[in-house]
PDB file of C-alpha atoms in Angstrom:
ATOM      1  CA  MET A   1      -9.607  -4.438 -33.625  1.00  0.00           C
ATOM      2  CA  ASN A   2      -9.847  -6.693 -30.585  1.00  0.00           C
ATOM      3  CA  SER A   3      -7.335  -9.052 -32.172  1.00  0.00           C
ATOM      4  CA  ASP A   4      -4.866  -6.179 -32.677  1.00  0.00           C
ATOM      5  CA  LYS A   5      -5.339  -5.091 -29.055  1.00  0.00           C
ATOM      6  CA  ASP A   6      -4.734  -8.644 -27.821  1.00  0.00           C
ATOM      7  CA  VAL A   7      -1.536  -8.899 -29.886  1.00  0.00           C
ATOM      8  CA  THR A   8      -0.323  -5.531 -28.594  1.00  0.00           C
ATOM      9  CA  LYS A   9      -1.103  -6.496 -24.992  1.00  0.00           C
ATOM     10  CA  SER A  10       0.608  -9.872 -25.465  1.00  0.00           C
ATOM     11  CA  ASN A  11       3.710  -8.147 -26.831  1.00  0.00           C
ATOM     12  CA  GLN A  12       3.709  -5.719 -23.905  1.00  0.00           C
ATOM     13  CA  ASN A  13       3.432  -8.609 -21.424  1.00  0.00           C
ATOM     14  CA  PHE A  14       6.304 -10.393 -23.160  1.00  0.00           C
ATOM     15  CA  ILE A  15       8.469  -7.254 -23.062  1.00  0.00           C
ATOM     16  CA  SER A  16       7.639  -6.791 -19.364  1.00  0.00           C
ATOM     17  CA  MET A  17       8.552 -10.412 -18.669  1.00  0.00           C
ATOM     18  CA  VAL A  18      11.881 -10.059 -20.492  1.00  0.00           C
ATOM     19  CA  LYS A  19      12.670  -6.844 -18.587  1.00  0.00           C
ATOM     20  CA  ALA A  20      11.809  -8.521 -15.280  1.00  0.00           C
ATOM     21  CA  LEU A  21      14.013 -11.509 -16.098  1.00  0.00           C
ATOM     22  CA  GLY A  22      16.831  -9.177 -17.128  1.00  0.00           C
ATOM     23  CA  TYR A  23      16.508  -7.272 -13.857  1.00  0.00           C
ATOM     24  CA  ILE A  24      16.581 -10.488 -11.825  1.00  0.00           C
ATOM     25  CA  CYS A  25      19.608 -11.823 -13.721  1.00  0.00           C
ATOM     26  CA  LYS A  26      21.384  -8.490 -13.208  1.00  0.00           C
ATOM     27  CA  MET A  27      20.701  -8.578  -9.453  1.00  0.00           C
ATOM     28  CA  VAL A  28      22.019 -12.135  -9.152  1.00  0.00           C
ATOM     29  CA  TRP A  29      25.064 -11.360 -11.315  1.00  0.00           C
ATOM     30  CA  GLN A  30      25.985  -8.337  -9.179  1.00  0.00           C
ATOM     31  CA  SER A  31      25.423 -10.147  -5.885  1.00  0.00           C
ATOM     32  CA  HIS A  32      28.120 -11.781  -3.807  1.00  0.00           C
ATOM     33  CA  GLN A  33      29.297 -14.954  -5.627  1.00  0.00           C
ATOM     34  CA  GLY A  34      26.752 -14.330  -8.405  1.00  0.00           C
ATOM     35  CA  LYS A  35      29.292 -14.764 -11.207  1.00  0.00           C
ATOM     36  CA  THR A  36      30.487 -18.050  -9.703  1.00  0.00           C
ATOM     37  CA  TYR A  37      26.878 -19.213  -9.510  1.00  0.00           C
ATOM     38  CA  PHE A  38      26.267 -18.500 -13.199  1.00  0.00           C
ATOM     39  CA  PHE A  39      29.517 -20.158 -14.325  1.00  0.00           C
ATOM     40  CA  ILE A  40      28.822 -23.390 -12.429  1.00  0.00           C
ATOM     41  CA  LYS A  41      25.196 -23.486 -13.590  1.00  0.00           C
ATOM     42  CA  VAL A  42      26.136 -23.028 -17.256  1.00  0.00           C
ATOM     43  CA  MET A  43      28.723 -25.817 -17.021  1.00  0.00           C
ATOM     44  CA  MET A  44      26.150 -28.107 -15.430  1.00  0.00           C
ATOM     45  CA  CYS A  45      23.676 -27.259 -18.212  1.00  0.00           C
ATOM     46  CA  ILE A  46      26.147 -28.659 -20.732  1.00  0.00           C
ATOM     47  CA  VAL A  47      26.742 -31.766 -18.614  1.00  0.00           C
ATOM     48  CA  ASN A  48      23.008 -32.315 -18.105  1.00  0.00           C
ATOM     49  CA  ALA A  49      22.412 -32.056 -21.851  1.00  0.00           C
ATOM     50  CA  ILE A  50      25.147 -34.539 -22.788  1.00  0.00           C
ATOM     51  CA  TYR A  51      24.563 -37.091 -20.009  1.00  0.00           C
ATOM     52  CA  PRO A  52      21.219 -38.491 -21.350  1.00  0.00           C
ATOM     53  CA  MET A  53      22.852 -38.959 -24.772  1.00  0.00           C
ATOM     54  CA  VAL A  54      24.966 -41.746 -23.272  1.00  0.00           C
ATOM     55  CA  PHE A  55      21.857 -43.820 -22.515  1.00  0.00           C
ATOM     56  CA  THR A  56      20.284 -42.858 -25.819  1.00  0.00           C
ATOM     57  CA  ILE A  57      23.129 -44.050 -28.052  1.00  0.00           C
ATOM     58  CA  PHE A  58      25.217 -46.658 -26.220  1.00  0.00           C
ATOM     59  CA  PRO A  59      22.474 -49.271 -25.516  1.00  0.00           C
ATOM     60  CA  GLY A  60      21.715 -49.403 -29.247  1.00  0.00           C
ATOM     61  CA  LEU A  61      25.405 -49.658 -30.127  1.00  0.00           C
ATOM     62  CA  PHE A  62      25.784 -52.453 -27.570  1.00  0.00           C
ATOM     63  CA  ILE A  63      22.882 -54.414 -29.133  1.00  0.00           C
ATOM     64  CA  ASN A  64      24.276 -53.965 -32.656  1.00  0.00           C
ATOM     65  CA  GLU A  65      27.718 -55.154 -31.537  1.00  0.00           C
ATOM     66  CA  LEU A  66      26.230 -58.099 -29.646  1.00  0.00           C
ATOM     67  CA  ILE A  67      24.208 -59.226 -32.680  1.00  0.00           C
ATOM     68  CA  ASN A  68      26.851 -58.633 -35.338  1.00  0.00           C
ATOM     69  CA  GLN A  69      30.608 -58.655 -34.694  1.00  0.00           C
ATOM     70  CA  LYS A  70      30.635 -59.584 -30.983  1.00  0.00           C
ATOM     71  CA  ARG A  71      34.038 -57.972 -30.280  1.00  0.00           C
ATOM     72  CA  ILE A  72      34.791 -58.457 -26.582  1.00  0.00           C
ATOM     73  CA  GLU A  73      36.867 -55.277 -26.171  1.00  0.00           C
ATOM     74  CA  VAL A  74      34.150 -53.124 -27.747  1.00  0.00           C
ATOM     75  CA  LEU A  75      31.424 -54.737 -25.627  1.00  0.00           C
ATOM     76  CA  LEU A  76      33.489 -54.147 -22.487  1.00  0.00           C
ATOM     77  CA  LEU A  77      33.945 -50.503 -23.497  1.00  0.00           C
ATOM     78  CA  TYR A  78      30.192 -50.004 -23.896  1.00  0.00           C
ATOM     79  CA  ILE A  79      29.513 -51.734 -20.565  1.00  0.00           C
ATOM     80  CA  SER A  80      32.132 -49.566 -18.833  1.00  0.00           C
ATOM     81  CA  VAL A  81      30.585 -46.374 -20.196  1.00  0.00           C
ATOM     82  CA  LEU A  82      27.045 -47.406 -19.227  1.00  0.00           C
ATOM     83  CA  THR A  83      28.038 -48.438 -15.702  1.00  0.00           C
ATOM     84  CA  LEU A  84      30.610 -45.768 -14.791  1.00  0.00           C
ATOM     85  CA  CYS A  85      28.805 -42.708 -16.178  1.00  0.00           C
ATOM     86  CA  PRO A  86      25.949 -42.840 -13.606  1.00  0.00           C
ATOM     87  CA  VAL A  87      28.438 -43.156 -10.743  1.00  0.00           C
ATOM     88  CA  ILE A  88      30.597 -40.241 -11.932  1.00  0.00           C
ATOM     89  CA  TYR A  89      27.545 -38.114 -12.699  1.00  0.00           C
ATOM     90  CA  HIS A  90      25.980 -38.801  -9.291  1.00  0.00           C
ATOM     91  CA  PHE A  91      29.107 -37.783  -7.330  1.00  0.00           C
ATOM     92  CA  LEU A  92      29.603 -34.698  -9.526  1.00  0.00           C
ATOM     93  CA  VAL A  93      25.999 -33.520  -9.096  1.00  0.00           C
ATOM     94  CA  THR A  94      26.066 -34.210  -5.337  1.00  0.00           C
ATOM     95  CA  PHE A  95      29.221 -32.134  -4.846  1.00  0.00           C
ATOM     96  CA  ILE A  96      28.065 -29.297  -7.126  1.00  0.00           C
ATOM     97  CA  ASN A  97      24.592 -29.095  -5.535  1.00  0.00           C
ATOM     98  CA  ARG A  98      26.095 -28.883  -2.064  1.00  0.00           C
ATOM     99  CA  TYR A  99      28.380 -26.034  -3.139  1.00  0.00           C
ATOM    100  CA  ILE A 100      25.573 -24.245  -5.042  1.00  0.00           C
ATOM    101  CA  GLN A 101      23.368 -24.433  -1.940  1.00  0.00           C
ATOM    102  CA  LYS A 102      25.944 -22.472   0.059  1.00  0.00           C
ATOM    103  CA  ILE A 103      26.307 -19.858  -2.684  1.00  0.00           C
ATOM    104  CA  SER A 104      22.529 -19.526  -3.056  1.00  0.00           C
ATOM    105  CA  MET A 105      22.129 -18.551   0.593  1.00  0.00           C
ATOM    106  CA  ASN A 106      24.418 -15.533   0.117  1.00  0.00           C
ATOM    107  CA  ILE A 107      22.679 -14.519  -3.118  1.00  0.00           C
ATOM    108  CA  GLU A 108      19.188 -14.755  -1.576  1.00  0.00           C
ATOM    109  CA  TRP A 109      20.380 -12.657   1.352  1.00  0.00           C
ATOM    110  CA  ASP A 110      21.580  -9.920  -1.025  1.00  0.00           C
ATOM    111  CA  ILE A 111      18.303  -9.959  -3.020  1.00  0.00           C
ATOM    112  CA  ASN A 112      16.145  -9.731   0.114  1.00  0.00           C
ATOM    113  CA  ASP A 113      18.286  -6.849   1.342  1.00  0.00           C
ATOM    114  CA  ILE A 114      17.646  -4.920  -1.902  1.00  0.00           C
ATOM    115  CA  TYR A 115      13.886  -5.588  -1.823  1.00  0.00           C
ATOM    116  CA  TYR A 116      13.260  -4.660   1.813  1.00  0.00           C
ATOM    117  CA  ARG A 117      15.409  -1.534   1.620  1.00  0.00           C
ATOM    118  CA  HIS A 118      13.312  -0.361  -1.338  1.00  0.00           C
ATOM    119  CA  TYR A 119      10.048  -1.335   0.378  1.00  0.00           C
ATOM    120  CA  THR A 120      10.830   0.520   3.616  1.00  0.00           C
ATOM    121  CA  ARG A 121      11.673   3.715   1.687  1.00  0.00           C
ATOM    122  CA  MET A 122       8.225   3.913   0.023  1.00  0.00           C
ATOM    123  CA  ASP A 123       5.809   6.517   1.391  1.00  0.00           C
ATOM    124  CA  TYR A 124       3.064   5.198   3.667  1.00  0.00           C
ATOM    125  CA  GLU A 125       0.258   6.509   1.440  1.00  0.00           C
ATOM    126  CA  SER A 126       1.419   4.311  -1.446  1.00  0.00           C
ATOM    127  CA  LEU A 127       1.799   1.274   0.797  1.00  0.00           C
ATOM    128  CA  GLU A 128      -1.868   1.511   1.869  1.00  0.00           C
ATOM    129  CA  LYS A 129      -3.217   1.208  -1.695  1.00  0.00           C
ATOM    130  CA  PRO A 130      -4.688  -2.276  -2.470  1.00  0.00           C
ATOM    131  CA  GLU A 131      -2.925  -2.432  -5.859  1.00  0.00           C
ATOM    132  CA  THR A 132       0.395  -1.680  -4.164  1.00  0.00           C
ATOM    133  CA  ILE A 133      -0.199  -4.466  -1.649  1.00  0.00           C
ATOM    134  CA  VAL A 134      -1.005  -6.977  -4.428  1.00  0.00           C
ATOM    135  CA  SER A 135       1.940  -5.818  -6.559  1.00  0.00           C
ATOM    136  CA  GLY A 136       4.241  -5.971  -3.553  1.00  0.00           C
ATOM    137  CA  GLU A 137       3.167  -9.512  -2.708  1.00  0.00           C
ATOM    138  CA  ARG A 138       3.703 -10.720  -6.268  1.00  0.00           C
ATOM    139  CA  ALA A 139       7.015  -8.870  -6.605  1.00  0.00           C
ATOM    140  CA  ASN A 140       8.170 -10.344  -3.295  1.00  0.00           C
ATOM    141  CA  LYS A 141       7.150 -13.797  -4.501  1.00  0.00           C
ATOM    142  CA  THR A 142       9.010 -13.319  -7.790  1.00  0.00           C
ATOM    143  CA  LEU A 143      12.174 -11.968  -6.159  1.00  0.00           C
ATOM    144  CA  GLY A 144      11.996 -14.672  -3.498  1.00  0.00           C
ATOM    145  CA  ASN A 145      12.097 -17.229  -6.307  1.00  0.00           C
ATOM    146  CA  SER A 146      14.805 -15.436  -8.292  1.00  0.00           C
ATOM    147  CA  LEU A 147      17.208 -18.370  -8.288  1.00  0.00           C
ATOM    148  CA  ALA A 148      14.389 -20.763  -9.169  1.00  0.00           C
ATOM    149  CA  LEU A 149      13.499 -18.540 -12.135  1.00  0.00           C
ATOM    150  CA  ILE A 150      17.110 -18.458 -13.319  1.00  0.00           C
ATOM    151  CA  GLU A 151      17.245 -22.221 -12.853  1.00  0.00           C
ATOM    152  CA  ARG A 152      14.220 -22.500 -15.149  1.00  0.00           C
ATOM    153  CA  ILE A 153      15.875 -20.325 -17.790  1.00  0.00           C
ATOM    154  CA  LEU A 154      19.048 -22.415 -17.685  1.00  0.00           C
ATOM    155  CA  THR A 155      16.921 -25.568 -17.872  1.00  0.00           C
ATOM    156  CA  LEU A 156      15.397 -24.129 -21.052  1.00  0.00           C
ATOM    157  CA  PHE A 157      18.879 -23.691 -22.533  1.00  0.00           C
ATOM    158  CA  THR A 158      19.704 -27.266 -21.526  1.00  0.00           C
ATOM    159  CA  THR A 159      16.556 -28.463 -23.283  1.00  0.00           C
ATOM    160  CA  ILE A 160      17.404 -26.528 -26.456  1.00  0.00           C
ATOM    161  CA  PHE A 161      20.938 -27.962 -26.505  1.00  0.00           C
ATOM    162  CA  SER A 162      19.559 -31.467 -25.928  1.00  0.00           C
ATOM    163  CA  LEU A 163      17.035 -31.037 -28.735  1.00  0.00           C
ATOM    164  CA  ILE A 164      19.789 -30.042 -31.144  1.00  0.00           C
ATOM    165  CA  LEU A 165      21.676 -33.257 -30.304  1.00  0.00           C
ATOM    166  CA  LEU A 166      18.516 -35.378 -30.517  1.00  0.00           C
ATOM    167  CA  PHE A 167      17.413 -33.933 -33.852  1.00  0.00           C
ATOM    168  CA  ALA A 168      20.884 -34.704 -35.194  1.00  0.00           C
ATOM    169  CA  ILE A 169      20.149 -38.367 -34.356  1.00  0.00           C
ATOM    170  CA  ILE A 170      16.599 -38.591 -35.754  1.00  0.00           C
ATOM    171  CA  SER A 171      17.435 -36.531 -38.870  1.00  0.00           C
ATOM    172  CA  SER A 172      17.993 -39.808 -40.765  1.00  0.00           C
ATOM    173  CA  LEU A 173      14.340 -40.768 -40.322  1.00  0.00           C
ATOM    174  CA  HIS A 174      11.749 -40.045 -43.012  1.00  0.00           C
ATOM    175  CA  PRO A 175      11.183 -36.265 -43.393  1.00  0.00           C
ATOM    176  CA  LEU A 176       7.427 -36.709 -42.958  1.00  0.00           C
ATOM    177  CA  PHE A 177       7.945 -38.344 -39.571  1.00  0.00           C
ATOM    178  CA  ILE A 178      10.211 -35.494 -38.441  1.00  0.00           C
ATOM    179  CA  LEU A 179       7.502 -33.107 -39.636  1.00  0.00           C
ATOM    180  CA  LEU A 180       4.991 -35.061 -37.524  1.00  0.00           C
ATOM    181  CA  ILE A 181       7.158 -34.679 -34.405  1.00  0.00           C
ATOM    182  CA  VAL A 182       7.475 -30.933 -34.997  1.00  0.00           C
ATOM    183  CA  ALA A 183       3.717 -30.575 -35.645  1.00  0.00           C
ATOM    184  CA  VAL A 184       2.779 -32.462 -32.474  1.00  0.00           C
ATOM    185  CA  SER A 185       5.237 -30.378 -30.464  1.00  0.00           C
ATOM    186  CA  VAL A 186       3.889 -27.101 -31.884  1.00  0.00           C
ATOM    187  CA  ILE A 187       0.276 -28.084 -31.150  1.00  0.00           C
ATOM    188  CA  ASN A 188       1.172 -29.082 -27.599  1.00  0.00           C
ATOM    189  CA  SER A 189       3.084 -25.837 -27.060  1.00  0.00           C
ATOM    190  CA  LEU A 190       0.019 -23.855 -28.198  1.00  0.00           C
ATOM    191  CA  PHE A 191      -2.099 -25.672 -25.607  1.00  0.00           C
ATOM    192  CA  VAL A 192       0.505 -24.894 -22.931  1.00  0.00           C
ATOM    193  CA  ARG A 193       0.822 -21.246 -23.967  1.00  0.00           C
ATOM    194  CA  ASN A 194      -2.942 -20.722 -23.938  1.00  0.00           C
ATOM    195  CA  ALA A 195      -3.273 -22.456 -20.549  1.00  0.00           C
ATOM    196  CA  ASN A 196      -0.425 -20.439 -19.017  1.00  0.00           C
ATOM    197  CA  LYS A 197      -1.923 -17.186 -20.301  1.00  0.00           C
ATOM    198  CA  LYS A 198      -5.286 -17.954 -18.678  1.00  0.00           C
ATOM    199  CA  SER A 199      -3.621 -19.305 -15.526  1.00  0.00           C
ATOM    200  CA  PHE A 200      -1.600 -16.115 -15.113  1.00  0.00           C
ATOM    201  CA  LYS A 201      -4.745 -13.949 -15.264  1.00  0.00           C
ATOM    202  CA  ILE A 202      -6.465 -16.151 -12.685  1.00  0.00           C
ATOM    203  CA  GLY A 203      -3.342 -15.981 -10.523  1.00  0.00           C
ATOM    204  CA  LYS A 204      -3.604 -12.192 -10.406  1.00  0.00           C
ATOM    205  CA  GLU A 205      -7.261 -12.473  -9.449  1.00  0.00           C
ATOM    206  CA  LEU A 206      -6.343 -15.000  -6.731  1.00  0.00           C
ATOM    207  CA  SER A 207      -3.887 -12.513  -5.247  1.00  0.00           C
ATOM    208  CA  ARG A 208      -6.573  -9.828  -5.184  1.00  0.00           C
ATOM    209  CA  VAL A 209      -9.190 -12.075  -3.542  1.00  0.00           C
ATOM    210  CA  ASN A 210      -6.656 -13.441  -1.068  1.00  0.00           C
ATOM    211  CA  THR A 211      -6.128  -9.901   0.229  1.00  0.00           C
ATOM    212  CA  PHE A 212      -9.788  -9.790   1.360  1.00  0.00           C
ATOM    213  CA  VAL A 213      -9.589 -13.322   2.777  1.00  0.00           C
ATOM    214  CA  ARG A 214      -6.608 -12.447   4.940  1.00  0.00           C
ATOM    215  CA  SER A 215      -8.096  -9.147   6.114  1.00  0.00           C
ATOM    216  CA  ALA A 216     -10.886 -11.004   7.957  1.00  0.00           C
ATOM    217  CA  GLN A 217      -8.687 -13.899   8.996  1.00  0.00           C
ATOM    218  CA  TYR A 218      -6.106 -11.488  10.405  1.00  0.00           C
ATOM    219  CA  MET A 219      -8.624  -9.788  12.712  1.00  0.00           C
ATOM    220  CA  ILE A 220      -9.902 -13.157  13.957  1.00  0.00           C
ATOM    221  CA  ASP A 221      -6.440 -14.642  14.567  1.00  0.00           C
ATOM    222  CA  ILE A 222      -4.638 -11.665  16.122  1.00  0.00           C
ATOM    223  CA  ASP A 223      -5.259 -11.109  19.851  1.00  0.00           C
ATOM    224  CA  ILE A 224      -5.076  -7.307  19.706  1.00  0.00           C
ATOM    225  CA  TYR A 225      -8.479  -7.226  17.958  1.00  0.00           C
ATOM    226  CA  ALA A 226     -10.144  -9.628  20.420  1.00  0.00           C
ATOM    227  CA  LYS A 227     -11.678  -6.820  22.507  1.00  0.00           C
ATOM    228  CA  GLU A 228     -13.168  -4.968  19.490  1.00  0.00           C
ATOM    229  CA  VAL A 229     -14.534  -8.190  17.965  1.00  0.00           C
ATOM    230  CA  ARG A 230     -16.422  -9.015  21.149  1.00  0.00           C
ATOM    231  CA  LEU A 231     -17.423  -5.433  22.002  1.00  0.00           C
ATOM    232  CA  PHE A 232     -18.970  -4.702  18.602  1.00  0.00           C
ATOM    233  CA  HIS A 233     -20.135  -8.282  17.955  1.00  0.00           C
ATOM    234  CA  LEU A 234     -18.059  -8.589  14.775  1.00  0.00           C
ATOM    235  CA  THR A 235     -17.739 -12.373  14.747  1.00  0.00           C
ATOM    236  CA  ASP A 236     -20.627 -13.011  12.341  1.00  0.00           C
ATOM    237  CA  PHE A 237     -19.595 -10.110  10.103  1.00  0.00           C
ATOM    238  CA  LEU A 238     -15.978 -11.274   9.862  1.00  0.00           C
ATOM    239  CA  MET A 239     -16.935 -14.919   9.354  1.00  0.00           C
ATOM    240  CA  ASN A 240     -19.391 -14.022   6.581  1.00  0.00           C
ATOM    241  CA  HIS A 241     -16.755 -11.798   4.998  1.00  0.00           C
ATOM    242  CA  TRP A 242     -14.208 -14.634   5.200  1.00  0.00           C
ATOM    243  CA  LYS A 243     -16.634 -17.255   3.815  1.00  0.00           C
ATOM    244  CA  LYS A 244     -17.646 -15.025   0.910  1.00  0.00           C
ATOM    245  CA  TYR A 245     -14.134 -14.397  -0.364  1.00  0.00           C
ATOM    246  CA  MET A 246     -12.838 -17.836   0.587  1.00  0.00           C
ATOM    247  CA  SER A 247     -15.579 -19.373  -1.548  1.00  0.00           C
ATOM    248  CA  GLU A 248     -14.562 -17.135  -4.458  1.00  0.00           C
ATOM    249  CA  TYR A 249     -10.904 -17.999  -3.845  1.00  0.00           C
ATOM    250  CA  ASN A 250     -11.587 -21.756  -3.945  1.00  0.00           C
ATOM    251  CA  GLU A 251     -13.627 -21.428  -7.150  1.00  0.00           C
ATOM    252  CA  LEU A 252     -10.741 -19.597  -8.811  1.00  0.00           C
ATOM    253  CA  LYS A 253      -8.279 -22.278  -7.636  1.00  0.00           C
ATOM    254  CA  ILE A 254     -10.445 -25.049  -9.115  1.00  0.00           C
ATOM    255  CA  LYS A 255     -10.772 -23.110 -12.368  1.00  0.00           C
ATOM    256  CA  LYS A 256      -6.996 -22.586 -12.495  1.00  0.00           C
ATOM    257  CA  HIS A 257      -6.344 -26.274 -11.861  1.00  0.00           C
ATOM    258  CA  THR A 258      -8.821 -27.297 -14.591  1.00  0.00           C
ATOM    259  CA  ILE A 259      -7.133 -25.013 -17.122  1.00  0.00           C
ATOM    260  CA  GLU A 260      -3.682 -26.393 -16.243  1.00  0.00           C
ATOM    261  CA  MET A 261      -4.907 -29.970 -16.838  1.00  0.00           C
ATOM    262  CA  VAL A 262      -5.767 -29.364 -20.517  1.00  0.00           C
ATOM    263  CA  PRO A 263      -2.190 -29.337 -21.942  1.00  0.00           C
ATOM    264  CA  GLY A 264      -1.372 -32.654 -20.226  1.00  0.00           C
ATOM    265  CA  ILE A 265      -4.463 -34.352 -21.648  1.00  0.00           C
ATOM    266  CA  ALA A 266      -3.767 -32.994 -25.155  1.00  0.00           C
ATOM    267  CA  ALA A 267      -0.128 -34.108 -25.006  1.00  0.00           C
ATOM    268  CA  THR A 268      -1.132 -37.625 -23.909  1.00  0.00           C
ATOM    269  CA  VAL A 269      -3.545 -38.084 -26.814  1.00  0.00           C
ATOM    270  CA  LEU A 270      -1.210 -36.633 -29.451  1.00  0.00           C
ATOM    271  CA  ASN A 271       1.805 -38.591 -28.219  1.00  0.00           C
ATOM    272  CA  PHE A 272      -0.263 -41.798 -28.290  1.00  0.00           C
ATOM    273  CA  PHE A 273      -0.862 -41.507 -32.039  1.00  0.00           C
ATOM    274  CA  GLN A 274       2.693 -40.340 -32.645  1.00  0.00           C
ATOM    275  CA  HIS A 275       4.120 -43.441 -30.945  1.00  0.00           C
ATOM    276  CA  ILE A 276       1.850 -45.788 -32.910  1.00  0.00           C
ATOM    277  CA  ILE A 277       3.134 -44.329 -36.181  1.00  0.00           C
ATOM    278  CA  LEU A 278       6.740 -44.530 -34.929  1.00  0.00           C
ATOM    279  CA  TYR A 279       6.532 -48.192 -33.937  1.00  0.00           C
ATOM    280  CA  VAL A 280       4.937 -49.175 -37.264  1.00  0.00           C
ATOM    281  CA  TYR A 281       7.558 -47.213 -39.218  1.00  0.00           C
ATOM    282  CA  LEU A 282      10.546 -48.696 -37.346  1.00  0.00           C
ATOM    283  CA  LEU A 283       9.090 -52.217 -37.504  1.00  0.00           C
ATOM    284  CA  MET A 284       8.763 -51.996 -41.281  1.00  0.00           C
ATOM    285  CA  LYS A 285      12.356 -50.752 -41.568  1.00  0.00           C
ATOM    286  CA  VAL A 286      13.674 -53.694 -39.516  1.00  0.00           C
ATOM    287  CA  ILE A 287      11.574 -56.243 -41.454  1.00  0.00           C
ATOM    288  CA  LYS A 288      12.972 -54.886 -44.716  1.00  0.00           C
ATOM    289  CA  GLU A 289      16.490 -55.183 -43.157  1.00  0.00           C
ATOM    290  CA  ALA A 290      17.083 -51.498 -43.814  1.00  0.00           C
ATOM    291  CA  MET A 291      17.851 -50.802 -40.154  1.00  0.00           C
ATOM    292  CA  PRO A 292      19.850 -52.659 -37.454  1.00  0.00           C
ATOM    293  CA  VAL A 293      17.851 -53.740 -34.413  1.00  0.00           C
ATOM    294  CA  GLY A 294      19.988 -51.630 -32.078  1.00  0.00           C
ATOM    295  CA  ASN A 295      19.150 -48.487 -34.028  1.00  0.00           C
ATOM    296  CA  VAL A 296      15.473 -49.025 -33.172  1.00  0.00           C
ATOM    297  CA  THR A 297      16.366 -48.527 -29.508  1.00  0.00           C
ATOM    298  CA  ILE A 298      18.293 -45.359 -30.334  1.00  0.00           C
ATOM    299  CA  TYR A 299      15.447 -43.846 -32.361  1.00  0.00           C
ATOM    300  CA  LEU A 300      12.746 -44.823 -29.856  1.00  0.00           C
ATOM    301  CA  THR A 301      14.673 -43.265 -26.986  1.00  0.00           C
ATOM    302  CA  SER A 302      15.523 -40.149 -29.018  1.00  0.00           C
ATOM    303  CA  VAL A 303      11.933 -39.498 -30.093  1.00  0.00           C
ATOM    304  CA  GLU A 304      10.712 -40.114 -26.530  1.00  0.00           C
ATOM    305  CA  GLN A 305      13.210 -37.582 -25.184  1.00  0.00           C
ATOM    306  CA  VAL A 306      12.237 -35.040 -27.844  1.00  0.00           C
ATOM    307  CA  SER A 307       8.563 -35.412 -26.894  1.00  0.00           C
ATOM    308  CA  ASN A 308       9.284 -35.183 -23.164  1.00  0.00           C
ATOM    309  CA  SER A 309      11.521 -32.126 -23.593  1.00  0.00           C
ATOM    310  CA  ILE A 310       9.094 -30.121 -25.715  1.00  0.00           C
ATOM    311  CA  ASN A 311       5.772 -31.322 -24.356  1.00  0.00           C
ATOM    312  CA  SER A 312       6.597 -31.230 -20.668  1.00  0.00           C
ATOM    313  CA  GLU A 313       4.350 -28.810 -18.810  1.00  0.00           C
ATOM    314  CA  THR A 314       5.994 -25.482 -18.191  1.00  0.00           C
ATOM    315  CA  ASP A 315       4.666 -23.050 -15.594  1.00  0.00           C
ATOM    316  CA  TYR A 316       5.844 -19.672 -16.700  1.00  0.00           C
ATOM    317  CA  PRO A 317       6.810 -17.368 -13.816  1.00  0.00           C
ATOM    318  CA  GLU A 318       4.494 -14.542 -12.857  1.00  0.00           C
ATOM    319  CA  PHE A 319       6.028 -11.088 -12.960  1.00  0.00           C
ATOM    320  CA  GLU A 320       5.158  -7.602 -11.931  1.00  0.00           C
ATOM    321  CA  ALA A 321       6.214  -5.103 -14.568  1.00  0.00           C
ATOM    322  CA  LYS A 322       7.156  -2.541 -11.950  1.00  0.00           C
TER     323      LYS A 322
END
């Protein structure tokens, strides 16, 4: 029964997250220059997915050509690609980022306008409720990072596109080794998912505790309460209140940090064994003359990029359902 409840709750959280993302994307799309922002970002996703492929494939091709046929025109072509691509990519990204920065300012202005207009129209009784304060803070944080959240989604699409290209390269390896890569990636993703689920719950608790921390800190810092603090001798009370919840807040932060460390440690150990198997496999293929030396570079780089793309730590955004 508990397992069924957990699954149902997990599905509800996922649906809420999707709805929140859809709402954010809709707000950005309808904002001033929102459509231009999406178009440029999608184009850059394609560029960012293809660009690493140049340094995955061409170094290996250059080594093969240098060892075998040694054709000058082909070697010059490979050198030109490897040297000019970084220059072109750098200038393109610099120009695009500068333009995107200007667009982002207008979009963020529109989003803040929507949020604060809604917030100021709420009745005062609702605003005084602790759960409303916590929800408002988290919603404000989420909306304030709207473009960062969309950037993360587009980065995910870039990663998926890159993985498709990379798997097309490593598909010629032994099926068992490809199965090993998939298995390691799945195990690592489970560690990340479990850590993010626990981290999200602690994050909500941190927001709740932080409300009590700031209530005492606010009265100590703000001058308008100075007379009452001294008149009623509230210093010890406020300091004890602050220390109590600050201690709880710090314990939660340490716990959250410890949980977020687990996926990185698991990925390091699993990738260590994966790379040992890969090096032994490729070495045997080269010794048996079943694989050119340059192809070893291509496969090593491809597998490394696959591991980095899938196993990189991902902090899922925190959303308020309402």
